Coordinates of C-alpha atoms and ligand atoms in Angstrom, one line a residue:
T220 CA 39.8 -70.5 13.3
D221 CA 36.8 -72.8 13.3
P222 CA 36.9 -74.6 10.0
A223 CA 33.2 -73.9 9.5
L224 CA 34.1 -70.3 9.0
L225 CA 36.9 -70.9 6.5
R226 CA 36.5 -70.6 2.7
N227 CA 39.4 -71.6 0.5
F228 CA 39.0 -70.6 -3.1
C229 CA 41.0 -69.7 -6.2
I230 CA 40.3 -67.7 -9.3
I231 CA 40.8 -69.5 -12.6
A232 CA 40.7 -67.7 -15.9
H233 CA 42.3 -67.5 -19.3
I234 CA 45.2 -65.1 -19.5
D235 CA 44.1 -61.4 -19.5
H236 CA 40.6 -62.1 -18.4
G237 CA 41.2 -60.1 -15.2
K238 CA 42.2 -62.6 -12.5
S239 CA 44.9 -60.3 -11.0
T240 CA 42.7 -57.3 -11.2
L241 CA 39.9 -59.1 -9.5
A242 CA 42.3 -60.2 -6.8
D243 CA 43.3 -56.5 -6.3
R244 CA 39.7 -55.5 -5.8
M245 CA 39.2 -58.2 -3.2
L246 CA 42.3 -57.1 -1.3
Q247 CA 40.9 -53.6 -1.2
L248 CA 37.3 -54.5 -0.4
T249 CA 38.3 -56.7 2.5
G250 CA 40.6 -54.0 3.8
V251 CA 43.8 -56.1 3.9
V252 CA 45.6 -53.7 1.6
E253 CA 45.1 -50.0 2.3
Q254 CA 44.1 -47.7 -0.5
R255 CA 47.3 -45.8 -0.5
Q256 CA 49.4 -48.9 -0.7
M257 CA 47.4 -50.3 -3.6
R258 CA 49.2 -50.9 -6.9
A259 CA 48.0 -52.9 -9.9
Q260 CA 48.5 -56.7 -9.8
Y261 CA 49.5 -56.5 -6.1
L262 CA 50.2 -60.2 -5.9
D263 CA 52.4 -60.5 -9.0
R264 CA 55.7 -59.9 -7.3
M265 CA 58.4 -60.9 -9.7
D266 CA 59.6 -58.2 -12.2
I267 CA 59.1 -60.5 -15.1
E268 CA 55.5 -61.2 -14.0
R269 CA 54.7 -57.5 -13.8
E270 CA 56.3 -56.7 -17.2
R271 CA 54.7 -59.6 -19.0
G272 CA 51.5 -59.4 -17.1
I273 CA 51.6 -63.1 -16.2
T274 CA 51.4 -64.8 -12.9
I275 CA 54.2 -67.4 -12.5
K276 CA 54.3 -68.2 -8.9
S277 CA 51.0 -68.7 -7.0
Q278 CA 50.3 -66.9 -3.8
A279 CA 47.8 -67.2 -1.0
V280 CA 46.2 -64.4 0.9
R281 CA 44.0 -64.5 4.0
M282 CA 41.2 -61.9 4.0
P283 CA 38.4 -61.3 6.6
W284 CA 34.9 -61.1 5.2
A285 CA 31.7 -60.7 7.2
A286 CA 28.9 -62.3 5.2
G287 CA 25.8 -61.1 6.9
D288 CA 26.9 -60.7 10.6
T289 CA 29.2 -63.6 10.8
P290 CA 32.9 -62.9 10.3
H291 CA 34.5 -65.4 8.0
V292 CA 38.0 -66.0 6.8
L293 CA 38.7 -66.3 3.1
N294 CA 41.8 -67.7 1.7
M295 CA 42.4 -66.7 -1.9
I296 CA 44.9 -68.7 -3.7
D297 CA 46.3 -67.1 -6.9
T298 CA 47.4 -69.6 -9.5
P299 CA 49.8 -69.4 -12.4
G300 CA 48.0 -69.0 -15.6
H301 CA 50.3 -70.6 -18.2
V302 CA 50.3 -74.1 -19.6
D303 CA 53.9 -74.7 -18.5
F304 CA 52.8 -74.6 -14.9
T305 CA 49.8 -76.9 -15.1
Y306 CA 51.0 -79.0 -12.2
E307 CA 51.4 -76.0 -10.0
V308 CA 47.9 -74.9 -10.9
S309 CA 46.5 -78.4 -10.1
R310 CA 48.2 -78.3 -6.6
S311 CA 46.8 -74.8 -5.9
L312 CA 43.4 -76.1 -6.9
A313 CA 43.7 -79.1 -4.7
A314 CA 44.2 -76.7 -1.7
C315 CA 40.7 -75.2 -2.4
E316 CA 37.1 -76.3 -2.0
G317 CA 35.8 -73.9 -4.6
C318 CA 36.8 -71.7 -7.4
I319 CA 35.7 -68.6 -9.3
L320 CA 35.6 -69.3 -13.0
L321 CA 36.3 -65.9 -14.5
V322 CA 35.5 -65.1 -18.1
D323 CA 36.0 -61.9 -20.0
A324 CA 32.5 -60.7 -21.0
A325 CA 33.9 -59.4 -24.3
Q326 CA 35.8 -62.6 -25.2
G327 CA 34.0 -65.6 -23.9
I328 CA 35.4 -69.0 -23.1
E329 CA 39.0 -69.6 -24.2
A330 CA 41.3 -72.6 -24.1
Q331 CA 42.8 -72.0 -20.7
T332 CA 39.3 -71.4 -19.3
L333 CA 38.5 -74.9 -20.3
A334 CA 41.8 -76.5 -19.2
N335 CA 41.5 -74.9 -15.8
L336 CA 37.8 -75.8 -15.5
Y337 CA 38.7 -79.5 -16.2
L338 CA 41.4 -79.3 -13.5
A339 CA 38.8 -77.8 -11.1
M340 CA 36.3 -80.5 -11.8
E341 CA 38.9 -83.2 -11.3
N342 CA 39.5 -81.7 -7.9
D343 CA 35.7 -81.7 -7.1
L344 CA 35.6 -78.0 -6.6
T345 CA 32.4 -76.0 -6.3
I346 CA 32.5 -73.7 -9.4
I347 CA 31.2 -70.1 -9.3
P348 CA 30.8 -68.8 -12.9
V349 CA 31.6 -65.1 -13.2
L350 CA 31.7 -62.7 -16.2
N351 CA 34.2 -59.9 -15.8
K352 CA 34.7 -56.6 -17.6
I353 CA 31.0 -55.8 -17.9
D354 CA 32.0 -52.1 -18.0
L355 CA 33.4 -52.6 -21.5
P356 CA 31.2 -51.3 -24.3
A357 CA 32.1 -54.5 -26.2
A358 CA 30.9 -56.8 -23.4
Q359 CA 28.1 -59.2 -24.4
P360 CA 27.2 -60.6 -21.0
D361 CA 23.9 -62.2 -22.1
K362 CA 25.5 -64.1 -24.9
F363 CA 28.5 -65.4 -22.8
A364 CA 26.4 -66.1 -19.7
G365 CA 24.6 -68.6 -22.0
E366 CA 27.9 -70.1 -23.2
L367 CA 29.1 -70.5 -19.6
A368 CA 25.9 -71.9 -18.3
H369 CA 25.8 -74.4 -21.2
L370 CA 29.4 -75.4 -20.4
I371 CA 29.0 -76.1 -16.7
G372 CA 25.4 -77.0 -16.7
C373 CA 23.8 -74.2 -14.6
D374 CA 21.1 -71.6 -15.2
P375 CA 22.3 -68.5 -17.2
G376 CA 20.8 -66.4 -14.3
D377 CA 23.3 -68.0 -11.9
V378 CA 26.3 -66.5 -13.8
L379 CA 27.5 -63.5 -11.8
R380 CA 28.5 -60.3 -13.5
V381 CA 31.3 -58.1 -12.2
S382 CA 33.8 -55.4 -13.2
A383 CA 37.2 -56.0 -11.6
K384 CA 38.1 -52.6 -12.8
T385 CA 35.3 -50.6 -11.2
G386 CA 34.6 -53.0 -8.4
E387 CA 31.0 -53.5 -9.4
G388 CA 29.6 -56.8 -8.2
V389 CA 32.7 -57.8 -6.3
A390 CA 31.2 -57.5 -2.8
E391 CA 28.3 -59.7 -3.9
L392 CA 30.8 -62.2 -5.4
L393 CA 32.5 -62.5 -2.0
D394 CA 29.1 -63.1 -0.4
E395 CA 28.5 -65.9 -2.9
V396 CA 31.9 -67.4 -2.1
V397 CA 30.9 -67.7 1.5
R398 CA 27.5 -69.0 0.6
Q399 CA 28.5 -71.5 -2.1
V400 CA 32.0 -72.7 -1.3
P401 CA 32.0 -75.6 1.2
A402 CA 34.0 -75.2 4.4
P403 CA 37.1 -77.4 4.5
V404 CA 36.7 -80.7 6.3
G405 CA 39.5 -82.6 8.1
D406 CA 40.2 -84.6 11.2
A407 CA 41.5 -82.3 13.9
D408 CA 42.6 -85.2 16.1
A409 CA 44.4 -87.2 13.4
P410 CA 48.2 -87.0 12.8
A411 CA 49.1 -83.7 11.0
R412 CA 49.0 -83.7 7.2
A413 CA 49.5 -80.6 5.1
M414 CA 49.8 -80.3 1.4
I415 CA 52.5 -78.1 -0.1
F416 CA 51.0 -76.1 -3.0
D417 CA 53.8 -73.7 -3.5
S418 CA 57.4 -73.1 -2.4
V419 CA 59.4 -69.9 -3.1
Y420 CA 62.9 -68.9 -2.3
D421 CA 63.4 -65.7 -0.4
A422 CA 67.0 -64.3 -0.3
Y423 CA 66.7 -63.4 3.4
R424 CA 64.5 -66.1 4.8
G425 CA 65.4 -69.1 2.7
V426 CA 62.5 -71.2 1.4
V427 CA 59.0 -70.2 2.2
T428 CA 56.6 -73.1 1.8
Y429 CA 52.9 -72.6 1.3
V430 CA 50.6 -75.3 2.7
K431 CA 47.1 -76.2 3.4
V432 CA 46.5 -78.2 6.6
V433 CA 44.2 -81.1 5.8
D434 CA 44.3 -83.0 9.2
G435 CA 45.7 -82.2 12.6
K436 CA 47.7 -79.1 13.2
L437 CA 51.2 -77.7 12.8
G438 CA 52.7 -75.5 15.5
R439 CA 55.7 -73.2 15.8
R440 CA 59.0 -74.8 16.9
E441 CA 57.7 -78.3 16.1
R442 CA 59.8 -80.7 14.0
I443 CA 58.2 -81.4 10.6
Q444 CA 58.9 -84.2 8.2
M445 CA 58.6 -84.2 4.4
M446 CA 56.9 -87.4 3.5
S447 CA 58.4 -87.9 0.0
T448 CA 62.0 -87.8 1.3
G449 CA 61.7 -88.3 5.0
A450 CA 63.8 -85.2 5.7
T451 CA 63.0 -83.4 8.9
H452 CA 63.2 -79.7 9.7
E453 CA 62.4 -77.4 12.6
L454 CA 59.6 -75.0 12.0
L455 CA 61.3 -71.7 12.7
E456 CA 58.2 -69.7 11.7
I457 CA 54.6 -70.4 10.8
G458 CA 52.0 -67.9 9.7
V459 CA 49.6 -66.5 7.2
N460 CA 49.9 -64.0 4.3
S461 CA 47.6 -61.1 4.8
P462 CA 49.0 -60.1 2.3
E463 CA 52.4 -59.6 4.0
M464 CA 53.7 -62.5 6.1
T465 CA 52.3 -62.5 9.5
P466 CA 53.6 -65.1 12.0
S467 CA 51.2 -67.1 14.2
D468 CA 51.3 -70.0 16.7
G469 CA 50.2 -72.6 14.2
L470 CA 47.8 -73.7 11.5
A471 CA 44.8 -76.0 12.1
V472 CA 42.5 -78.0 9.9
G473 CA 41.6 -76.3 6.7
E474 CA 43.9 -73.3 7.2
V475 CA 46.3 -72.1 4.6
G476 CA 49.6 -70.4 5.4
Y477 CA 53.3 -70.5 5.2
L478 CA 56.2 -72.4 6.9
I479 CA 59.8 -71.4 7.2
T480 CA 62.4 -73.9 8.2
G481 CA 65.7 -72.3 7.2
V482 CA 66.2 -74.7 4.2
K483 CA 67.9 -72.9 1.3
D484 CA 66.7 -75.0 -1.6
V485 CA 63.1 -75.4 -2.9
R486 CA 63.9 -79.0 -3.9
Q487 CA 63.7 -79.8 -0.2
S488 CA 60.1 -78.5 -0.1
K489 CA 58.4 -79.8 -3.2
V490 CA 55.1 -78.8 -4.5
G491 CA 52.6 -81.6 -4.0
D492 CA 54.5 -83.2 -1.1
T493 CA 52.8 -83.9 2.3
V494 CA 54.2 -82.3 5.5
T495 CA 53.7 -84.1 8.7
L496 CA 55.2 -84.0 12.2
Q497 CA 58.3 -86.0 13.1
R498 CA 56.7 -87.3 16.3
H499 CA 53.4 -89.1 15.9
G500 CA 53.5 -88.3 12.2
A501 CA 51.1 -89.5 9.6
T502 CA 52.0 -92.7 7.7
V503 CA 49.9 -92.2 4.5
P504 CA 50.7 -89.1 2.4
L505 CA 48.0 -87.1 0.7
G506 CA 47.6 -88.1 -2.9
G507 CA 48.6 -86.3 -6.1
Y508 CA 52.4 -85.8 -5.6
K509 CA 54.4 -85.7 -8.8
D510 CA 58.1 -84.9 -9.3
P511 CA 58.5 -82.0 -11.7
K512 CA 59.6 -83.3 -15.1
P513 CA 61.4 -81.2 -17.6
M514 CA 59.8 -81.4 -21.0
V515 CA 62.1 -79.2 -23.1
F516 CA 65.9 -79.0 -23.2
S517 CA 68.2 -76.5 -24.6
G518 CA 72.0 -75.9 -24.5
L519 CA 72.9 -72.6 -22.8
Y520 CA 76.4 -71.2 -23.6
P521 CA 78.0 -67.9 -22.5
I522 CA 78.9 -65.8 -25.6
D523 CA 82.1 -64.9 -23.7
G524 CA 83.7 -68.2 -22.7
S525 CA 85.1 -66.7 -19.5
D526 CA 81.6 -66.2 -18.2
Y527 CA 81.2 -70.0 -17.8
P528 CA 81.7 -69.9 -14.0
A529 CA 79.3 -67.0 -13.7
L530 CA 76.7 -69.0 -15.6
R531 CA 77.2 -72.0 -13.4
D532 CA 76.7 -69.8 -10.2
A533 CA 73.6 -68.2 -11.7
L534 CA 72.0 -71.5 -12.6
E535 CA 72.7 -72.7 -9.0
K536 CA 71.0 -69.6 -7.6
L537 CA 68.0 -69.9 -9.9
Q538 CA 67.6 -73.6 -9.0
L539 CA 67.1 -72.6 -5.3
N540 CA 64.0 -70.9 -6.4
D541 CA 62.8 -73.2 -9.1
A542 CA 62.5 -76.9 -8.4
A543 CA 61.6 -77.7 -12.0
L544 CA 64.9 -76.4 -13.4
V545 CA 67.6 -79.0 -14.0
Y546 CA 70.9 -78.7 -15.7
E547 CA 74.2 -80.4 -16.3
P548 CA 77.5 -79.3 -17.9
E549 CA 77.9 -79.9 -21.6
T550 CA 80.6 -79.2 -24.1
S551 CA 80.1 -78.3 -27.7
A552 CA 82.8 -78.3 -30.3
A553 CA 81.1 -75.3 -31.8
L554 CA 80.1 -73.3 -28.7
G555 CA 82.5 -74.3 -26.1
F556 CA 81.6 -74.9 -22.4
G557 CA 78.0 -74.6 -21.4
F558 CA 75.0 -76.4 -19.9
R559 CA 72.2 -78.6 -21.0
V560 CA 69.2 -77.2 -19.2
G561 CA 65.7 -78.8 -18.8
F562 CA 62.5 -76.7 -18.7
L563 CA 58.8 -77.4 -18.2
G564 CA 58.1 -75.7 -21.5
L565 CA 59.0 -72.8 -23.7
L566 CA 57.7 -70.0 -21.5
H567 CA 59.7 -71.5 -18.6
L568 CA 62.8 -71.5 -20.9
E569 CA 62.2 -67.8 -21.9
V570 CA 61.7 -66.8 -18.3
V571 CA 64.9 -68.5 -17.1
R572 CA 66.9 -67.1 -20.0
E573 CA 65.6 -63.6 -19.4
R574 CA 66.4 -63.9 -15.7
L575 CA 70.0 -65.1 -16.4
E576 CA 70.5 -62.2 -18.8
R577 CA 68.8 -59.6 -16.7
E578 CA 69.5 -60.5 -13.1
F579 CA 73.0 -61.9 -13.7
G580 CA 74.1 -59.8 -16.6
L581 CA 75.0 -62.8 -18.8
D582 CA 75.0 -62.9 -22.6
L583 CA 73.9 -66.3 -23.8
I584 CA 73.5 -68.4 -26.8
A585 CA 70.7 -71.0 -26.6
T586 CA 70.6 -73.9 -28.9
A587 CA 67.3 -74.8 -30.6
P588 CA 65.0 -76.4 -27.9
N589 CA 64.3 -80.1 -28.1
V590 CA 62.1 -82.6 -26.3
V591 CA 63.2 -85.8 -24.7
Y592 CA 63.4 -88.9 -26.8
Q593 CA 63.4 -92.6 -25.7
V594 CA 65.3 -94.8 -28.0
T595 CA 65.1 -98.6 -27.9
M596 CA 67.9 -100.4 -29.7
E597 CA 67.5 -103.8 -31.4
D598 CA 69.5 -105.4 -28.7
G599 CA 67.0 -104.1 -26.2
T600 CA 69.1 -101.4 -24.6
E601 CA 67.3 -98.1 -23.8
H602 CA 68.6 -94.6 -24.2
T603 CA 67.1 -91.3 -22.9
V604 CA 68.2 -88.6 -25.3
T605 CA 68.1 -85.0 -24.1
N606 CA 70.7 -83.7 -26.6
P607 CA 70.2 -84.6 -30.3
S608 CA 74.0 -84.9 -30.8
E609 CA 73.9 -87.8 -28.4
F610 CA 71.4 -89.8 -30.4
P611 CA 72.7 -93.3 -30.5
T612 CA 74.2 -94.8 -33.6
G613 CA 73.6 -98.5 -34.5
K614 CA 70.5 -100.5 -34.9
I615 CA 67.5 -98.7 -33.6
A616 CA 64.3 -100.6 -33.0
E617 CA 62.1 -97.7 -31.9
V618 CA 62.2 -94.0 -31.1
R619 CA 59.4 -92.5 -28.9
E620 CA 58.6 -88.9 -28.3
P621 CA 56.3 -87.1 -25.9
V622 CA 52.8 -86.2 -27.0
V623 CA 50.3 -83.7 -25.7
R624 CA 46.5 -83.4 -25.6
A625 CA 45.7 -80.0 -27.0
T626 CA 42.5 -78.0 -26.7
L627 CA 42.0 -75.2 -29.3
I628 CA 39.1 -72.8 -29.3
A629 CA 38.3 -70.5 -32.2
P630 CA 35.5 -69.0 -34.2
S631 CA 34.1 -71.7 -36.4
E632 CA 35.2 -70.0 -39.7
F633 CA 38.8 -71.0 -38.8
I634 CA 38.1 -74.8 -38.4
G635 CA 39.7 -75.5 -41.8
A636 CA 42.8 -73.5 -41.1
I637 CA 43.3 -75.1 -37.7
M638 CA 42.8 -78.6 -39.0
E639 CA 45.3 -78.0 -41.8
L640 CA 47.9 -76.6 -39.3
C641 CA 47.4 -79.6 -36.9
Q642 CA 47.8 -82.0 -39.9
T643 CA 51.1 -80.5 -41.0
R644 CA 52.2 -80.8 -37.3
R645 CA 51.5 -84.5 -37.3
G646 CA 48.3 -84.1 -35.1
T647 CA 45.5 -86.6 -34.7
M648 CA 42.0 -85.2 -34.2
Q649 CA 40.3 -86.5 -31.1
G650 CA 37.0 -84.5 -31.2
M651 CA 35.2 -81.3 -31.9
D652 CA 32.4 -79.5 -30.0
Y653 CA 30.5 -76.4 -30.6
L654 CA 30.5 -74.1 -27.6
S655 CA 27.9 -71.9 -29.3
E656 CA 26.8 -71.4 -32.9
E657 CA 29.9 -69.6 -33.9
R658 CA 32.6 -70.9 -31.6
V659 CA 34.1 -74.3 -31.6
E660 CA 36.5 -76.4 -29.5
L661 CA 38.9 -78.8 -31.2
R662 CA 40.8 -81.5 -29.5
Y663 CA 44.0 -83.0 -30.9
T664 CA 46.9 -85.1 -29.8
L665 CA 50.1 -83.7 -31.1
P666 CA 53.8 -84.5 -30.7
L667 CA 55.2 -82.0 -28.2
A668 CA 58.2 -81.3 -30.5
E669 CA 55.7 -80.0 -33.1
I670 CA 54.3 -77.3 -30.9
V671 CA 57.1 -76.1 -28.7
F672 CA 58.7 -73.9 -31.4
D673 CA 56.3 -71.7 -33.3
F674 CA 53.0 -73.5 -33.2
F675 CA 51.3 -70.8 -31.2
D676 CA 52.5 -68.1 -33.6
A677 CA 51.4 -70.1 -36.6
L678 CA 48.0 -70.6 -35.0
K679 CA 47.6 -67.0 -34.2
S680 CA 48.5 -65.9 -37.7
K681 CA 46.2 -68.4 -39.3
T682 CA 43.2 -67.4 -37.1
R683 CA 43.9 -63.6 -37.0
G684 CA 44.6 -63.9 -33.3
Y685 CA 41.2 -65.4 -32.5
A686 CA 42.3 -69.0 -31.5
S687 CA 43.5 -70.0 -28.1
L688 CA 45.5 -73.0 -27.1
D689 CA 46.1 -75.1 -24.1
Y690 CA 47.8 -78.5 -23.8
E691 CA 48.9 -81.1 -21.3
P692 CA 51.3 -84.0 -21.7
T693 CA 49.7 -87.4 -22.1
G694 CA 52.6 -89.8 -22.5
E695 CA 54.7 -90.8 -25.5
Q696 CA 54.3 -92.4 -28.9
A697 CA 56.6 -94.1 -31.4
G698 CA 57.5 -92.0 -34.5
A699 CA 59.6 -92.2 -37.6
L700 CA 62.3 -90.0 -36.2
V701 CA 65.8 -89.5 -37.5
K702 CA 68.8 -87.5 -36.6
V703 CA 70.0 -85.0 -39.1
D704 CA 73.6 -83.9 -38.8
I705 CA 75.2 -80.8 -40.3
L706 CA 78.8 -81.2 -41.5
L707 CA 81.3 -78.5 -42.3
H708 CA 84.1 -79.8 -44.5
G709 CA 83.3 -83.3 -43.3
D710 CA 83.1 -82.5 -39.6
K711 CA 79.9 -82.6 -37.6
V712 CA 78.7 -79.3 -36.0
D713 CA 77.2 -80.7 -32.8
A714 CA 75.1 -77.6 -32.0
F715 CA 73.1 -78.1 -35.2
S716 CA 72.2 -81.8 -34.9
A717 CA 68.4 -82.2 -34.7
I718 CA 66.0 -85.0 -34.3
V719 CA 63.1 -84.6 -36.8
H720 CA 60.4 -86.6 -38.4
K721 CA 61.8 -88.3 -41.6
D722 CA 59.3 -86.4 -43.8
K723 CA 60.8 -83.1 -42.5
A724 CA 64.4 -84.1 -42.5
Y725 CA 65.1 -82.9 -46.0
A726 CA 63.6 -79.5 -45.4
Y727 CA 65.5 -79.1 -42.2
G728 CA 68.8 -80.0 -43.9
V729 CA 68.3 -77.7 -46.9
K730 CA 67.4 -74.8 -44.6
M731 CA 70.4 -75.2 -42.3
A732 CA 72.9 -75.8 -45.1
G733 CA 71.5 -72.7 -46.9
K734 CA 71.7 -70.6 -43.8
L735 CA 75.3 -71.6 -43.0
R736 CA 76.4 -70.9 -46.6
E737 CA 75.3 -67.3 -46.1
L738 CA 76.9 -67.0 -42.8
I739 CA 80.3 -68.7 -43.2
P740 CA 83.0 -66.5 -44.7
R741 CA 85.2 -67.8 -47.5
Q742 CA 88.3 -69.7 -46.5
Q743 CA 91.6 -70.5 -48.3
F744 CA 89.9 -73.6 -49.6
E745 CA 86.5 -74.7 -50.6
V746 CA 84.2 -75.7 -47.8
P747 CA 81.4 -78.2 -48.4
I748 CA 78.4 -77.9 -46.1
Q749 CA 76.3 -81.1 -45.9
A750 CA 73.2 -82.3 -44.1
A751 CA 73.2 -86.0 -43.5
I752 CA 71.2 -88.8 -41.9
G753 CA 73.8 -91.2 -40.8
A754 CA 76.1 -91.6 -43.8
R755 CA 73.5 -90.5 -46.3
V756 CA 73.8 -86.9 -47.5
I757 CA 70.5 -85.2 -48.0
A758 CA 71.5 -81.6 -48.8
R759 CA 74.7 -79.9 -49.9
E760 CA 76.0 -76.4 -50.3
T761 CA 79.5 -75.0 -50.9
V762 CA 81.3 -72.0 -49.6
R763 CA 83.7 -71.2 -52.4
A764 CA 87.4 -70.6 -51.7
M765 CA 88.7 -67.1 -51.2
R766 CA 90.2 -65.8 -54.5
K767 CA 93.1 -63.8 -53.2
D768 CA 94.8 -62.7 -50.0
V769 CA 93.1 -59.8 -48.3
L770 CA 96.2 -57.7 -48.7
S771 CA 96.4 -58.0 -52.4
K772 CA 93.8 -55.3 -52.6
C773 CA 96.4 -52.7 -51.5
Y774 CA 98.9 -51.8 -54.0
G775 CA 102.4 -51.6 -52.4
G776 CA 102.9 -48.4 -50.6
D777 CA 99.9 -47.7 -48.4
I778 CA 101.3 -49.0 -45.1
S779 CA 98.7 -47.6 -42.7
R780 CA 95.9 -49.1 -44.7
K781 CA 97.7 -52.4 -44.7
R782 CA 98.2 -52.3 -41.0
K783 CA 94.5 -51.5 -40.4
L784 CA 93.4 -54.4 -42.5
L785 CA 95.7 -56.8 -40.6
E786 CA 94.4 -55.5 -37.3
K787 CA 90.9 -55.9 -38.4
Q788 CA 91.6 -59.5 -39.5
K789 CA 93.2 -60.2 -36.1
E790 CA 90.2 -58.9 -34.2
G791 CA 87.9 -61.0 -36.2
K792 CA 90.0 -64.1 -35.5
K793 CA 89.6 -63.8 -31.8
R794 CA 85.9 -64.7 -32.0
M795 CA 86.5 -67.5 -34.5
K796 CA 85.8 -71.1 -33.6
M797 CA 87.6 -73.9 -35.4
V798 CA 85.3 -76.6 -36.6
G799 CA 87.8 -79.1 -38.0
R800 CA 89.9 -77.0 -40.4
V801 CA 87.2 -74.4 -40.9
E802 CA 87.2 -71.1 -39.1
V803 CA 83.7 -70.0 -38.2
P804 CA 82.9 -66.7 -36.6
Q805 CA 80.8 -67.2 -33.4
E806 CA 78.2 -64.8 -34.8
A807 CA 77.5 -67.3 -37.5
F808 CA 76.5 -69.9 -35.0
I809 CA 74.4 -67.4 -33.1
A810 CA 72.7 -66.3 -36.3
A811 CA 72.1 -69.8 -37.5
L812 CA 70.6 -70.9 -34.2
S813 CA 68.2 -67.9 -34.0
S814 CA 64.8 -68.9 -35.4
D815 CA 63.7 -67.0 -38.5
Ligands
GDP1063 P1 45.0 -61.8 -15.7 O1 46.0 -62.2 -16.8 O2 43.8 -62.7 -15.8 O3 45.6 -61.7 -14.4 O4 44.4 -60.4 -16.1 P2 44.8 -59.0 -15.5 O5 44.1 -58.8 -14.2 O6 46.2 -58.7 -15.6 O7 43.9 -58.1 -16.6 C1 44.2 -58.0 -18.0 C2 43.8 -56.7 -18.5 O8 42.4 -56.5 -18.4 C3 44.4 -55.5 -17.8 O9 44.8 -54.5 -18.7 C4 43.3 -55.1 -16.9 O10 43.4 -53.7 -16.6 C5 42.1 -55.3 -17.7 N1 40.9 -55.6 -16.9 C6 40.8 -56.5 -15.9 N2 39.5 -56.4 -15.4 C7 38.8 -55.5 -16.1 C8 37.5 -55.0 -16.0 O11 36.6 -55.4 -15.2 N3 37.2 -54.0 -17.0 C9 38.1 -53.5 -17.9 N4 37.7 -52.6 -18.7 N5 39.3 -54.0 -17.9 C10 39.7 -54.9 -17.1
MG1064 MG1 47.6 -62.2 -13.6

């Protein structure tokens, strides 16, 4: 296709503002999906995506559209909508020349609208502002057109109005895409360079890599090279999604499509990497490549120890499909054999856990998620800590933790509540702007550790659900962080060690000790439970000794009752873990690790 007739665009929106529904309407209007095959959220393929209504993996679809009399080709690139996947979003945006900034006409601008808009601006995209859901009785298109126009600096009259549900205004929107979005430019005669913006694993075909060709062209049967690793592969198939995979002879300047090389592991085909040809290849890669970096770690343990090999196989399979997933074996005195697994964020963790349980039938215990700490010792040695129980002992000079830049948007009546919340989470305010008279944007830097657990829930409850949040990592900062250990009868329980700010160490210790006192059954002897920083005990509870043997309750004769009791006791023992001399039912660990 002549690049002048191509338009590559994406839709960016806050979650639930109607991106997937708008994509559905476009598929229908352009005729690439027939009416009878249509189903809602056509492009959201994974089960979890459909059930949770979120888009995790991005997709690209090629659609014909005749604006006026000239047939054009539109490539619509769907982007993941959640903060954990910011890097994937940014690569999808980099494959486009323009974007539709979609805003719910009953809600207005939200945090992800802004975060995505900033990413689009960084990528120099032409931005088409659009209000969706104008069919809703609660829609206030005039008000929000003003808000949007103010934000991006256009005339309120330039804000398009559509209903993705009824289809109203969608054809006009496609005409505007052709009119406003620039055609891709590239050098057709230069050595081939294509940017990978997505890479998915297909059980039958291996890895399917989505690319945008920037310069030159890629053809079937050619040998390609990944510029970050130098690895070469033969192009077994090349083509476009329309919306099903359709093979072609090749992809030229500006075109978006897929590659299949037979590799089985997405880590060989990394998002952001540049593909070139092995012969007469390019020497300078396209910019913007980053290795995926796990931000949050958690220990995953099978509830039934004999499931360990199954868990290992399952993680191996998931990793084929998920370049950001990292793991290594780990043993815990309390929980047995398991893995320390790294995730991009909390949603990523939840999705992986859910897939392990659902697709692989595993029952798992997850330890409390933690971020990665960098520790510098006084003698200058450095440690990277992904598991709190491995926090170094000895003379520590400095501990650094990851921080994020957070954007919060809410009605202005909640400013006080939000500031208070951010304060208790060790946040530093960076700025505040009014989007309109009654809605405000607050910017904070916050330690990642303070927001990964329950920040979003706390924010929602303090703002009656009206606040939205987005954040991105901005590096690390030093903090007064200490490790709190929990000891049972003098022995450390590794699964409960946590790294917390010193001002919060006491509260953490008291909470865990109290929880464990409730959960641990009485033993033959008294069991002290302590929370300690190094050798200093900061909280203490006691499980008192059992008064009498369990059998003393039965007076002499009743044999069958006695046997029943003994059997019951034996059954209970099976799932006991020994921590030093103390017997702890595994359920106690699970209960203590579940958040309250
Ligand atoms: P996404 O998270 O941005 O992909 O949003 P979805 O496309 O999944 O839409 C979120 C919800 O809004 C769904 O329940 C849609 O049916 C609904 N929705 C989307 N567009 C419209 C619209 O134009 N009008 C109305 N009334 N509802 C819409
Ligand atoms: Mg969606």
